[in-house]
Coordinates of C-alpha atoms and ligand atoms in Angstrom, one line a residue:
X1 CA 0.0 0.0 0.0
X2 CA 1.4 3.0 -1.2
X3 CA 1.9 5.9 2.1
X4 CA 1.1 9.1 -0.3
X5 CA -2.4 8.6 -2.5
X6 CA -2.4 10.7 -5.2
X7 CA -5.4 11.5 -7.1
X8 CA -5.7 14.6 -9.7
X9 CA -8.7 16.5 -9.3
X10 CA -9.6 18.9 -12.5
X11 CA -6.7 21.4 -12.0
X12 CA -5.8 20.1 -8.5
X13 CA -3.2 17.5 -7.8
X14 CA -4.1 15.9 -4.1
X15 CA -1.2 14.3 -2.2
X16 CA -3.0 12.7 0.9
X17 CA -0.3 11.1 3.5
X18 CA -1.1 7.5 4.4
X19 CA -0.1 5.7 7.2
X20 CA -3.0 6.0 9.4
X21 CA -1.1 3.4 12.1
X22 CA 1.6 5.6 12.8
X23 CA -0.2 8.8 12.5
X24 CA 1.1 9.6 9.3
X25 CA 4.7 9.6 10.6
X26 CA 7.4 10.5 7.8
X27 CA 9.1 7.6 7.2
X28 CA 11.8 7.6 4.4
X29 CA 8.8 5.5 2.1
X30 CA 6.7 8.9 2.7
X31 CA 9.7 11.3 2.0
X32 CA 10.3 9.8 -1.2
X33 CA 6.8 9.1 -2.6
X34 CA 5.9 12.8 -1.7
X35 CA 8.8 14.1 -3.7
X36 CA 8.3 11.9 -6.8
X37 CA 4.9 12.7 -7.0
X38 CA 5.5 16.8 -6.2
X39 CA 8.1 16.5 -9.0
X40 CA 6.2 14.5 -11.6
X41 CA 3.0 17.4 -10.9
X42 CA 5.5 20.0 -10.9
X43 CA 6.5 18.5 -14.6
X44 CA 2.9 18.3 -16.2
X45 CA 1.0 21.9 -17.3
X46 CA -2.1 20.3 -16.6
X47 CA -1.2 20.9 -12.4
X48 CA -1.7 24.2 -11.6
X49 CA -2.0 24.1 -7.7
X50 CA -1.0 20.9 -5.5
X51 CA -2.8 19.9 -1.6
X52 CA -1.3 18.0 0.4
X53 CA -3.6 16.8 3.1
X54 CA -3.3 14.4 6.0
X55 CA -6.5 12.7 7.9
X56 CA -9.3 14.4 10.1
X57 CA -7.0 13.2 13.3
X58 CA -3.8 14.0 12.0
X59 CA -2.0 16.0 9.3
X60 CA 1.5 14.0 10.5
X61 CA 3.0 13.1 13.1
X62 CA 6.4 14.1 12.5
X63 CA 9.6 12.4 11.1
X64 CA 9.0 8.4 12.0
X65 CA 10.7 8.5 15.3
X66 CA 11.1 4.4 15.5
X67 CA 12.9 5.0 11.9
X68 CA 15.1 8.1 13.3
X69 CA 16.3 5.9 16.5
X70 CA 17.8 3.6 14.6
X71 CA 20.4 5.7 12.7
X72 CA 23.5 7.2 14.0
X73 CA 25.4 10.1 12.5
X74 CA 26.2 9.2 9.4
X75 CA 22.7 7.3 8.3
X76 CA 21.1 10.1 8.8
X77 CA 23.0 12.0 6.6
X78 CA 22.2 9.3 4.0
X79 CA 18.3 9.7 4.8
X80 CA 15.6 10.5 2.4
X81 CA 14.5 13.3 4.9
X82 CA 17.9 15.0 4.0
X83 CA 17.2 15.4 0.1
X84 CA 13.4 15.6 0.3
X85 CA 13.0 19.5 1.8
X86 CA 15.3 21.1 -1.2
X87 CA 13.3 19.0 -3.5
X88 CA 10.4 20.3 -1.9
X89 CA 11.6 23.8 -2.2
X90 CA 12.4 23.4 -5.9
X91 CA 8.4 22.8 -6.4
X92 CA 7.7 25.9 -8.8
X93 CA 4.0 25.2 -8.4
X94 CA 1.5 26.7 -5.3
X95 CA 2.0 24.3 -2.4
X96 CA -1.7 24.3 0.0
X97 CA -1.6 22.3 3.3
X98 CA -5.0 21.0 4.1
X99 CA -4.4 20.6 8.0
X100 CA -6.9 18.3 10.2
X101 CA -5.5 17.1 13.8
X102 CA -1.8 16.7 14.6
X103 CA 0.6 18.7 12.7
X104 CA 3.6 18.1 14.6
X105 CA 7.6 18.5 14.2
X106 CA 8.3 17.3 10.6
X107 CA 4.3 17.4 10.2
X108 CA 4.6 21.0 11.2
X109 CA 7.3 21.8 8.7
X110 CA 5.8 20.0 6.2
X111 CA 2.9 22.1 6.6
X112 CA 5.2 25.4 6.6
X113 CA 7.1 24.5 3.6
X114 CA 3.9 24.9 1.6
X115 CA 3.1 28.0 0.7
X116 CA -0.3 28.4 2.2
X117 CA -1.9 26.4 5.3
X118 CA -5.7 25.7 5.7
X119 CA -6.5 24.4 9.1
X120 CA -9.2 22.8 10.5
X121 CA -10.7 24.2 13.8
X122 CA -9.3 20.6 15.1
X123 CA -5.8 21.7 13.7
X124 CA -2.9 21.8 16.2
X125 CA 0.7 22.6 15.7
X126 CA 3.8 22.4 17.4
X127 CA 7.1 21.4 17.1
X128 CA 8.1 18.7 20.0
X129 CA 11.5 17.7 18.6
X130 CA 13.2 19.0 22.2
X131 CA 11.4 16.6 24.0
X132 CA 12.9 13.7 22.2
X133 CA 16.6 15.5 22.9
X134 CA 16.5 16.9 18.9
X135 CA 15.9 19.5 17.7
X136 CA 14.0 20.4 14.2
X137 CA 15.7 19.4 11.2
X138 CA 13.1 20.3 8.4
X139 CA 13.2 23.8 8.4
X140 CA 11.3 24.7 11.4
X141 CA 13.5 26.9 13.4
X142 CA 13.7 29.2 10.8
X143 CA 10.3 29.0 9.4
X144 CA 8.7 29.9 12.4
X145 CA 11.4 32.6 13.3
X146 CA 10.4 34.7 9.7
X147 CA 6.6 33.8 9.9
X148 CA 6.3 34.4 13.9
X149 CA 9.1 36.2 15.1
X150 CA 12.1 35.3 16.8
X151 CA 10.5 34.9 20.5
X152 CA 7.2 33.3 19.7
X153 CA 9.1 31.0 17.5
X154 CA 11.8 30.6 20.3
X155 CA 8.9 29.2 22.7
X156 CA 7.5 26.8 20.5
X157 CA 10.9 25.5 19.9
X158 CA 12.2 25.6 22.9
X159 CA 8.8 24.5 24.9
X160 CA 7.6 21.7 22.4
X161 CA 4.1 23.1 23.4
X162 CA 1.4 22.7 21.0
X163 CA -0.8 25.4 19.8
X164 CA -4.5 25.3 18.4
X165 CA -5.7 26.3 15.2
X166 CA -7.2 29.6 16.4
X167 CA -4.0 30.3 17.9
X168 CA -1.8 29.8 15.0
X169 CA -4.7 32.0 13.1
X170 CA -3.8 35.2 16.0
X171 CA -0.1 34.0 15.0
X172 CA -0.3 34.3 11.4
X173 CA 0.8 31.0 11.2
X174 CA -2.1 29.9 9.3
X175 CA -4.6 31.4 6.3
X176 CA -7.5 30.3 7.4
X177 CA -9.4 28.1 9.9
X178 CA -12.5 25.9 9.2
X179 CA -15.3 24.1 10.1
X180 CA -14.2 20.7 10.8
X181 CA -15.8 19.2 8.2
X182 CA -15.1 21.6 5.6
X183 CA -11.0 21.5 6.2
X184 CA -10.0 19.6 2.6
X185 CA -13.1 21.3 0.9
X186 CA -11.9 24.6 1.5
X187 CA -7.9 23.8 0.5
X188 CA -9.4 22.4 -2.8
X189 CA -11.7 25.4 -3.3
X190 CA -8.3 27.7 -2.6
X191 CA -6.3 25.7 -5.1
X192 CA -8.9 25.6 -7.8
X193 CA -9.2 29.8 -7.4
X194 CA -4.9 29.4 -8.0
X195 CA -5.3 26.9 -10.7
X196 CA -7.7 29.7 -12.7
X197 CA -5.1 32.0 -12.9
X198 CA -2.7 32.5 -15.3
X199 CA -0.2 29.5 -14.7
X200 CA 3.3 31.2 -16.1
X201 CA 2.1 34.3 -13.7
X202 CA 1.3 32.1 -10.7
X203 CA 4.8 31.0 -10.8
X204 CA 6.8 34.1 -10.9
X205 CA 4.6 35.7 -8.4
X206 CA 4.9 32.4 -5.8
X207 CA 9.0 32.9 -6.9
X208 CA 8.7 36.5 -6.3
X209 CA 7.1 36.1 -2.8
X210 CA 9.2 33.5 -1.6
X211 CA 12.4 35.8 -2.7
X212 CA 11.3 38.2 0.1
X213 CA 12.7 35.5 2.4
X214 CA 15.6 35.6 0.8
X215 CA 17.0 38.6 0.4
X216 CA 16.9 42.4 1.5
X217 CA 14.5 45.0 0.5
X218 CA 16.5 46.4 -2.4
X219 CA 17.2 42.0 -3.6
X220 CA 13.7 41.8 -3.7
X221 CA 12.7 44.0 -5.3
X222 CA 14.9 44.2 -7.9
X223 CA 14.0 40.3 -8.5
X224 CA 10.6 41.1 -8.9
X225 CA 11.1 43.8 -11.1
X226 CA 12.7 41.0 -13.0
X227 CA 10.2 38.7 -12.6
X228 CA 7.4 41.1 -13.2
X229 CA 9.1 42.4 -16.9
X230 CA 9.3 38.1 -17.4
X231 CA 5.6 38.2 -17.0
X232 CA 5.1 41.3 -19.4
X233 CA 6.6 39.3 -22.1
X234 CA 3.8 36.4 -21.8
X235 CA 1.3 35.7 -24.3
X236 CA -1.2 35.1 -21.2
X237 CA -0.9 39.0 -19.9
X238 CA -1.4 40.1 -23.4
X239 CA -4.6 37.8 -23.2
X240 CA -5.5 39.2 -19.8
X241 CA -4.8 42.8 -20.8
X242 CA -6.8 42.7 -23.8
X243 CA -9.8 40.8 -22.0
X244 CA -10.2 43.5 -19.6
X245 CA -10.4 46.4 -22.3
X246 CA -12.7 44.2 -24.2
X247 CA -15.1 43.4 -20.9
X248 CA -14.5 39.6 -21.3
X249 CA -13.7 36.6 -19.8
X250 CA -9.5 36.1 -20.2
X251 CA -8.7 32.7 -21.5
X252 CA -5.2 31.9 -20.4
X253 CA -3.2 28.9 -22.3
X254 CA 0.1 29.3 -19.9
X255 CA 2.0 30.7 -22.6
Ligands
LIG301 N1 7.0 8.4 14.5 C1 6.7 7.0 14.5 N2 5.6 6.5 15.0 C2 4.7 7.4 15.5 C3 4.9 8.8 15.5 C4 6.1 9.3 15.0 N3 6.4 10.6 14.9 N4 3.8 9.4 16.1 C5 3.0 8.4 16.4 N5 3.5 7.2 16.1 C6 2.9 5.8 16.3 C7 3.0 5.4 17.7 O1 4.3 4.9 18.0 C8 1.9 4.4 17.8 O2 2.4 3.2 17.2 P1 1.9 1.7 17.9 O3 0.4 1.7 17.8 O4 2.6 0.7 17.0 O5 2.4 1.8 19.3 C9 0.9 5.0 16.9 O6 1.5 5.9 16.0 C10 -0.2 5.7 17.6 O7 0.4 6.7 18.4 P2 -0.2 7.1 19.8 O8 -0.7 5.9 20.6 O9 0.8 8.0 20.5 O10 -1.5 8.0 19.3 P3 -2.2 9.2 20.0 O11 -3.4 9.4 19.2 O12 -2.5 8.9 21.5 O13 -1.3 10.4 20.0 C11 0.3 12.0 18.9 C12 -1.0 11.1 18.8 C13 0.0 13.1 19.9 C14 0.6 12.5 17.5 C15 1.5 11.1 19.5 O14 1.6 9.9 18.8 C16 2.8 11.8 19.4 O15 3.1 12.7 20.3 N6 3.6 11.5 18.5 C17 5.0 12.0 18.4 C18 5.0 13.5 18.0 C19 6.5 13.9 17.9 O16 7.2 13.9 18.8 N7 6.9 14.4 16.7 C20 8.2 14.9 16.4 C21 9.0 13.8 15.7 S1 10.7 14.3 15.4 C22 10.7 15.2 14.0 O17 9.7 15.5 13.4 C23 12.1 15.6 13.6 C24 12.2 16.6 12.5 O18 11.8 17.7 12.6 C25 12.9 16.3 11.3

């Protein structure tokens, strides 16, 4: 049985995380599924925005601790956690986190290296990686520190404690919370309102946003002045342009 489901819904490619008897732990089968499938959607013009969801109890669990125990030093160097975030981060195309339950240490990270998170009212985060004697190794520390702040994101880290999805809203950890039933509804609704818009577009302003973490003010912007004269020379903004003057409907081809 495979641990990542994938399933391609219109626009929409859905990555939904699989090993309900661990609590959708990361185990080196997940890291690699989920990057061969983020890469192959990443490849195919048809995928405009990508989810990946967990269950209704539990986004994931974190890395699989029983897997981490067993490797000293140098196998975890050799891990398929190692490779999978910069092959995550490579993704060119909108990355949504449908979040219901436990999103917690590599869960949590997981969840922050998309691009946007929709949580369920059930949601909770955290990164417990100290109680274990570790610390996070999947971006987490720094995550937090530019999305939070350097003391909130110093608590969580330091604490392990786990917030709710309210409070991650107040934190502006999150996008949006739902109704409990409505968590992968509304991540699929988001995604479909991406996968409308001009795909070349999409990318360069997802690019353009993510420099900002990057890079000073004056880096910034003069990549997305860059970026921006990149998307002037589309067929698609010509398209856009030309729709609006003409009081129609824009039909983009992602060209
Ligand atoms: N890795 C491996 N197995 C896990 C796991 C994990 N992260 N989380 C849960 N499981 C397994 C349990 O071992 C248990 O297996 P068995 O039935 O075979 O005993 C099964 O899932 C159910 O777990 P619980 O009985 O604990 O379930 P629960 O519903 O009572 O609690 C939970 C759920 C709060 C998520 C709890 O399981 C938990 O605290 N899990 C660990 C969370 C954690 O510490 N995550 C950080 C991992 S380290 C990391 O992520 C490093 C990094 O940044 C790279």
């Amino acid at each position: 049985m495979s641990t990542v489901l994938t399933e391609i819904r219109g626009p929409v490619g859905l990555a939904t995380l699989n090993r309900p008897d661990a609590r959708n732990a990361l185990s080196p089968e997940v890291f690699k599924e989920l990057a061969t499938a983020l890469e192959a959607w990443d490849g195919d013009p048809e995928v405009r925005c990508i989810v990946i969801a967990g269950g209704d109890e539990w986004f994931a669990a974190g890395a699989d601790i029983r897997d981490m125990a067993s490797r000293g030093f140098q196998d975890m160097l050799d891990s398929p956690s190692t490779g999978f975030w910069p092959r995550m981060a490579a993704v060119r195309t909108p990355l949504i986190a449908a979040v219901s339950g436990y999103a917690l240490g590599g869960g949590c990270e997981l969840a922050l290296a998309c691009d946007m998170i929709v949580a369920s009212e059930r949601a909770e985060f955290g990164q417990p990686e100290i109680l274990l004697g570790i610390i996070p190794g999947g971006g987490g520390t720094q995550r937090l520190a530019r999305l939070l702040g350097k003391q909130r994101a110093m608590e969580l880290v330091l604490t392990g404690r786990r917030i709710t999805a309210l409070e991650a809203e107040a934190m502006g950890l999150v996008n949006r919370v739902t109704k409990a039933r409505d968590w992968l509804k509304e991540s699929l609704d988001l995604a479909e309102v991406i996968a409308r818009r001009p795909p070349l577009a999409v990318r360069l302003a997802k690019q353009a946003v993510l420099a900002a973490d990057e890079t000073t003010l004056a880096g910034g912007l003069s990549q997305e002045r860059r970026l921006f004269e990149l998307a002037m020379a589309t067929e698609d903004r010509v398209e856009g342009m030309q729709a609006f003057i003409e009081k129609r409907k824009p039909e983009f081809r992602g060209r």
